[in-house]
mmCIF file of C-alpha atoms in Angstrom:
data_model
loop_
_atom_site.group_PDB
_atom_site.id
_atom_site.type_symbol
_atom_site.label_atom_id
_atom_site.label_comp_id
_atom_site.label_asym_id
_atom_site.label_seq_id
_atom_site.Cartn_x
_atom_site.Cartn_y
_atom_site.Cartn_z
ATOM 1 C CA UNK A 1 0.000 0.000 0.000
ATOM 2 C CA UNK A 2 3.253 2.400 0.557
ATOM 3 C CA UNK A 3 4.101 1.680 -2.317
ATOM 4 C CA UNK A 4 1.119 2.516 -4.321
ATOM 5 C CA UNK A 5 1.329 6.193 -2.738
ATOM 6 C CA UNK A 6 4.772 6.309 -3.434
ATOM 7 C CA UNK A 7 4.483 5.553 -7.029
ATOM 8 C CA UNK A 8 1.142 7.786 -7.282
ATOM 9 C CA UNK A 9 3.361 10.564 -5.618
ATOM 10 C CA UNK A 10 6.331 9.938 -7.367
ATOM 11 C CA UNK A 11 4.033 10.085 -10.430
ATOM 12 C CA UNK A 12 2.544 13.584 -9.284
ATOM 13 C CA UNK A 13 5.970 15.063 -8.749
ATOM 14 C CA UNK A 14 7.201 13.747 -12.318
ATOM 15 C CA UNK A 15 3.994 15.264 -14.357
ATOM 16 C CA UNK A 16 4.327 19.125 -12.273
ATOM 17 C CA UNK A 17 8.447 19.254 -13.341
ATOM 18 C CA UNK A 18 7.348 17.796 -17.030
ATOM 19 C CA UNK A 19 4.922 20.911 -16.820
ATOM 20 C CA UNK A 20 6.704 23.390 -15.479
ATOM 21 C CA UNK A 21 9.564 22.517 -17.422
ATOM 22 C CA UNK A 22 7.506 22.560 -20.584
ATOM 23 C CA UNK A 23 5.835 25.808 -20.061
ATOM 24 C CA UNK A 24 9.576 27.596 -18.855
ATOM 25 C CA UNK A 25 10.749 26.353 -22.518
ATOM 26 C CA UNK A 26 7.413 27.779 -24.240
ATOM 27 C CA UNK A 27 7.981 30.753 -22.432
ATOM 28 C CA UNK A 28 11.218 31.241 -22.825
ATOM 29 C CA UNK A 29 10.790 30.283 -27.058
ATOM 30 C CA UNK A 30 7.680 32.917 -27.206
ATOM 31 C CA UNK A 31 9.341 35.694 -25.361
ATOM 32 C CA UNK A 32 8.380 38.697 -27.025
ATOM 33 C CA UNK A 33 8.800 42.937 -26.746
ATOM 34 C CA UNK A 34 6.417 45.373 -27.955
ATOM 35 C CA UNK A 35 7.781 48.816 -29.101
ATOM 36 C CA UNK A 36 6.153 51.802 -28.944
ATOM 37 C CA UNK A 37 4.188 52.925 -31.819
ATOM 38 C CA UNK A 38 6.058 54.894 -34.605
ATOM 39 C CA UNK A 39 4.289 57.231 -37.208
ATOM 40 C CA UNK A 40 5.670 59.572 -40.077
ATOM 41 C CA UNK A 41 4.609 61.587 -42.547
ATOM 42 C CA UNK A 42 5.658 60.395 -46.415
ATOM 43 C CA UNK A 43 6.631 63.503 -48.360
ATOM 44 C CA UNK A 44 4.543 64.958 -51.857
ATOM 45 C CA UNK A 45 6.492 65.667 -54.998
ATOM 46 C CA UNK A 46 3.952 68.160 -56.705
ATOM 47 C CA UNK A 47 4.573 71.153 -59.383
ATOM 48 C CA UNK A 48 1.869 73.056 -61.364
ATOM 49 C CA UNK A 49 3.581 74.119 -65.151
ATOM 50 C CA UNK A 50 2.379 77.656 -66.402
ATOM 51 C CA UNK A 51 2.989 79.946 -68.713
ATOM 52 C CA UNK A 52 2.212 81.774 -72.691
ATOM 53 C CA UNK A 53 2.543 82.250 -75.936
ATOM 54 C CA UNK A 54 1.531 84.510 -78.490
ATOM 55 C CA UNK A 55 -1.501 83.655 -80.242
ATOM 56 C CA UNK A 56 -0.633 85.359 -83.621
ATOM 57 C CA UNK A 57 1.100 84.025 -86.509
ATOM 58 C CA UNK A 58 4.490 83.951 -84.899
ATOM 59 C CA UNK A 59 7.199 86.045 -86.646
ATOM 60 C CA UNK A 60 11.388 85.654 -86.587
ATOM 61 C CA UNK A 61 13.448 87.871 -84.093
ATOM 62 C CA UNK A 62 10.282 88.080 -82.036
ATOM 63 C CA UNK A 63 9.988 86.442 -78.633
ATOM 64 C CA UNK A 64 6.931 84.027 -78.680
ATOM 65 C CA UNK A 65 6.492 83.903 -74.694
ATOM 66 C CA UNK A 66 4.393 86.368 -73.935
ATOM 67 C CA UNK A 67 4.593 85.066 -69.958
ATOM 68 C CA UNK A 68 7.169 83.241 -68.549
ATOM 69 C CA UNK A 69 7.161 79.727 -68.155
ATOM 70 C CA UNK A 70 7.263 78.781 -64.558
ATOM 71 C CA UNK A 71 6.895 75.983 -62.197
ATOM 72 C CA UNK A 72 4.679 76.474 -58.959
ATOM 73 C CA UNK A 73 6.391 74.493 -56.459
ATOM 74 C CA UNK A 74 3.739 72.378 -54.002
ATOM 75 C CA UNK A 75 5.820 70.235 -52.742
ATOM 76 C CA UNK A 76 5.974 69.353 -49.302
ATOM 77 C CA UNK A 77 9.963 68.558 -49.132
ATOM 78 C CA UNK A 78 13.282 69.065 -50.625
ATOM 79 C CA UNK A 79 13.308 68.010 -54.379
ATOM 80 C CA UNK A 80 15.748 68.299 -57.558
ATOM 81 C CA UNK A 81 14.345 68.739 -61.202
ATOM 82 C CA UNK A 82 15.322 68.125 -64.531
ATOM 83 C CA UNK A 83 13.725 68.873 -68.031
ATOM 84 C CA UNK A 84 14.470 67.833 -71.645
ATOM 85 C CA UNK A 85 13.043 69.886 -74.645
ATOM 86 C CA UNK A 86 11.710 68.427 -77.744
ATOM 87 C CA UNK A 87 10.901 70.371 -81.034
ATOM 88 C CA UNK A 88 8.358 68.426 -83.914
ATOM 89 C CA UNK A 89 6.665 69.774 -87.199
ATOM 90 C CA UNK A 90 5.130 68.722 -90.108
ATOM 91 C CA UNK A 91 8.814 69.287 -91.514
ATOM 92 C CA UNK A 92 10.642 67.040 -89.320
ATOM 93 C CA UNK A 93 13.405 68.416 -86.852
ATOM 94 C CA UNK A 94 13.005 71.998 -86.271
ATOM 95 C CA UNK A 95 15.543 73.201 -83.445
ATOM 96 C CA UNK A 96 17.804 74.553 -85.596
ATOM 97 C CA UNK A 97 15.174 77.189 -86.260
ATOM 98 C CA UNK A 98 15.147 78.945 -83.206
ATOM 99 C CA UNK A 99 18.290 82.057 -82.736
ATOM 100 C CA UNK A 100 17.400 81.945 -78.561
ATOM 101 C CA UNK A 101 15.636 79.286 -76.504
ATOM 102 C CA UNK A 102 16.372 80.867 -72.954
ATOM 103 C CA UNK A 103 16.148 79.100 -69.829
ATOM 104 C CA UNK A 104 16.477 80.820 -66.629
ATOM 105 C CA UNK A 105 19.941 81.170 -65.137
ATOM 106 C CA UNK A 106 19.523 77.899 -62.873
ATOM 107 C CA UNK A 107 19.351 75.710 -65.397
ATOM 108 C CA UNK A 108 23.009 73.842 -66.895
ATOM 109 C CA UNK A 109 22.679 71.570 -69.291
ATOM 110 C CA UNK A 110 24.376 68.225 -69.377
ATOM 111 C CA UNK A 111 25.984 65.686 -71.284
ATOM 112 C CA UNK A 112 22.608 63.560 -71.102
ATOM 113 C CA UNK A 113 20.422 65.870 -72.957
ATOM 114 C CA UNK A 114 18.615 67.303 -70.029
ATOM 115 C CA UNK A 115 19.041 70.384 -67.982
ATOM 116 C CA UNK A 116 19.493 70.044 -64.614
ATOM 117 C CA UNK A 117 17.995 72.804 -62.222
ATOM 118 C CA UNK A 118 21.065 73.501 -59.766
ATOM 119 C CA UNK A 119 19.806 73.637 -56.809
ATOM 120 C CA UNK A 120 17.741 71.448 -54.253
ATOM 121 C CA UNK A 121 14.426 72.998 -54.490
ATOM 122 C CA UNK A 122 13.307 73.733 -50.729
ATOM 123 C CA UNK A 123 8.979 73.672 -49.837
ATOM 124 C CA UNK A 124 9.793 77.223 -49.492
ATOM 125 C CA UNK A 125 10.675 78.462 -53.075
ATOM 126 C CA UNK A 126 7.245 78.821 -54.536
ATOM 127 C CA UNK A 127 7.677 79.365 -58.237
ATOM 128 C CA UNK A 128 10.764 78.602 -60.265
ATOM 129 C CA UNK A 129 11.054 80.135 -63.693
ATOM 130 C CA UNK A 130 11.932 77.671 -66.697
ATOM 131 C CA UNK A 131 11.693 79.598 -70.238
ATOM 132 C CA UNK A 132 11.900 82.977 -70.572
ATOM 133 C CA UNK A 133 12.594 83.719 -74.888
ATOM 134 C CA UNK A 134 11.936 81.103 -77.494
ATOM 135 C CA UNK A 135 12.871 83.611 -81.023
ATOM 136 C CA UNK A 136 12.505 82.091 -84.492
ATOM 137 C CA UNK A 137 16.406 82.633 -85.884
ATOM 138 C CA UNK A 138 15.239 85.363 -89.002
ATOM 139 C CA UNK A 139 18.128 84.009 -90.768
ATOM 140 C CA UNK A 140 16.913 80.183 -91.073
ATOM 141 C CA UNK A 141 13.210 80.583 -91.060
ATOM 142 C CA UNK A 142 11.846 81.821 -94.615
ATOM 143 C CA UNK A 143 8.741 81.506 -96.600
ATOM 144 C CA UNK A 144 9.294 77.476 -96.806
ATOM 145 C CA UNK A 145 8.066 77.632 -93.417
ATOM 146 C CA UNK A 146 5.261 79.525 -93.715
ATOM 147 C CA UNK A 147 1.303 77.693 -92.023
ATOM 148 C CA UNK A 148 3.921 75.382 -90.600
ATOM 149 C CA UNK A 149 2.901 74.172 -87.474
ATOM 150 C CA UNK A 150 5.607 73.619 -84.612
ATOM 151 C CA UNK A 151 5.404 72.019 -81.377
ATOM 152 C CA UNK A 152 8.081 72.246 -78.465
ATOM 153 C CA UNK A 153 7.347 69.252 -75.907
ATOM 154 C CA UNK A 154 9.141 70.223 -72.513
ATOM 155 C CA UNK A 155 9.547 66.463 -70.233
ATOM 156 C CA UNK A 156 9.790 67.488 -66.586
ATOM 157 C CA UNK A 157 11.386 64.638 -64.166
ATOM 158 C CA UNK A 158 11.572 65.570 -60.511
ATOM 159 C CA UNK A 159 12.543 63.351 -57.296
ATOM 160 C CA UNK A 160 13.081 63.845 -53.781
ATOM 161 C CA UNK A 161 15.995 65.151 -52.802
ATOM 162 C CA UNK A 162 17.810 62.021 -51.673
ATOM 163 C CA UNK A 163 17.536 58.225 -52.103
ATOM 164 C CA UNK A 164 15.662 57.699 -54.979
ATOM 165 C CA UNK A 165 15.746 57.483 -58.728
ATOM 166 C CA UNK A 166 14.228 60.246 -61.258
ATOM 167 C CA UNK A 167 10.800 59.961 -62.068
ATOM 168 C CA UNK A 168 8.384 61.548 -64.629
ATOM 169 C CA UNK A 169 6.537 64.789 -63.311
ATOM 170 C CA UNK A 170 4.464 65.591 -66.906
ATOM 171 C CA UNK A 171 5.014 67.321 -69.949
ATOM 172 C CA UNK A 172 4.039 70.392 -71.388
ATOM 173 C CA UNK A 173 2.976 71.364 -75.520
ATOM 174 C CA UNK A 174 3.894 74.305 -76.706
ATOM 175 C CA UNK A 175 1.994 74.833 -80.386
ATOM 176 C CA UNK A 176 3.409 77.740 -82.436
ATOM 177 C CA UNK A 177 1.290 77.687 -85.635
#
């Protein structure tokens, strides 16, 4: 009859450390931390393209931009920008007929075809001015021209500041015609 407790007890004792042993190795595998919760703000890249030209037959020597072309910054960080120009007609490749296609003074172009606006564009700069002059070269353009149409495609690219890759803003069409 000792015996019998013995064994029950002995029995007892052996199923609590099997227990506590298994739930000290669950706990100890499960362990976990929770951190306190972290939230940010993910930055816009946003520009609004405007600007003129006149709306009469356009004539050489004259400047066609009757108001500036500008960007309206709305972005709500630091961002770099880039453009690339484009010139069509009905008679093919037409760059060389313009004498002056002015950008503003913070544009450089480079090797790659596009120009590069030189500085990091803050929230705070509000408008940045692209093309100023576009003039027909008097010398080039002649009656072979004349009720040709002509279209200048500007290809903005902007991107944040920092860490990632260029990306397409828009484009703008500018008819002369």
């Amino acid at each position: 009859m000792k015996r019998k407790v013995f064994v029950g007890l002995l029995i007892v004792l052996l199923f609590l450390i099997i227990t506590l042993t298994t739930k000290t190795i669950k706990a100890w595998l499960t362990d976990t931390k929770t951190t306190e919760e972290i939230s940010f703000t993910l930055g816009k890249v946003e520009y609004t393209w405007y600007g003129e030209v006149t709306s009469s037959p356009v004539v050489p020597g004259e400047n066609i931009i009757t108001t500036p072309y500008q960007l309206q910054n709305l972005s709500s960080i630091p961002t770099e920008l880039r453009l690339k120009l484009f010139f069509d007609s009905s008679s093919n490749d037409v760059s060389h007929l313009f004498d002056q296609i002015t950008l503003s003074n913070h544009w450089v172009l480079n090797d790659d075809g596009y120009y590069y606006f030189q500085n990091v564009i803050t929230p705070e700069n509000q408008e940045i001015r692209v093309l100023e002059n576009l003039v027909l070269d008097g010398k080039v353009v002649n009656n072979d021209y004349s009720g040709s149409e002509i279209s200048i495609r500007v290809l903005f690219e902007a991107k944040q500041a920092e860490y990632v890759s260029w990306e397409q803003l828009g484009t703008a069409n500018i008819n002369l015609g």
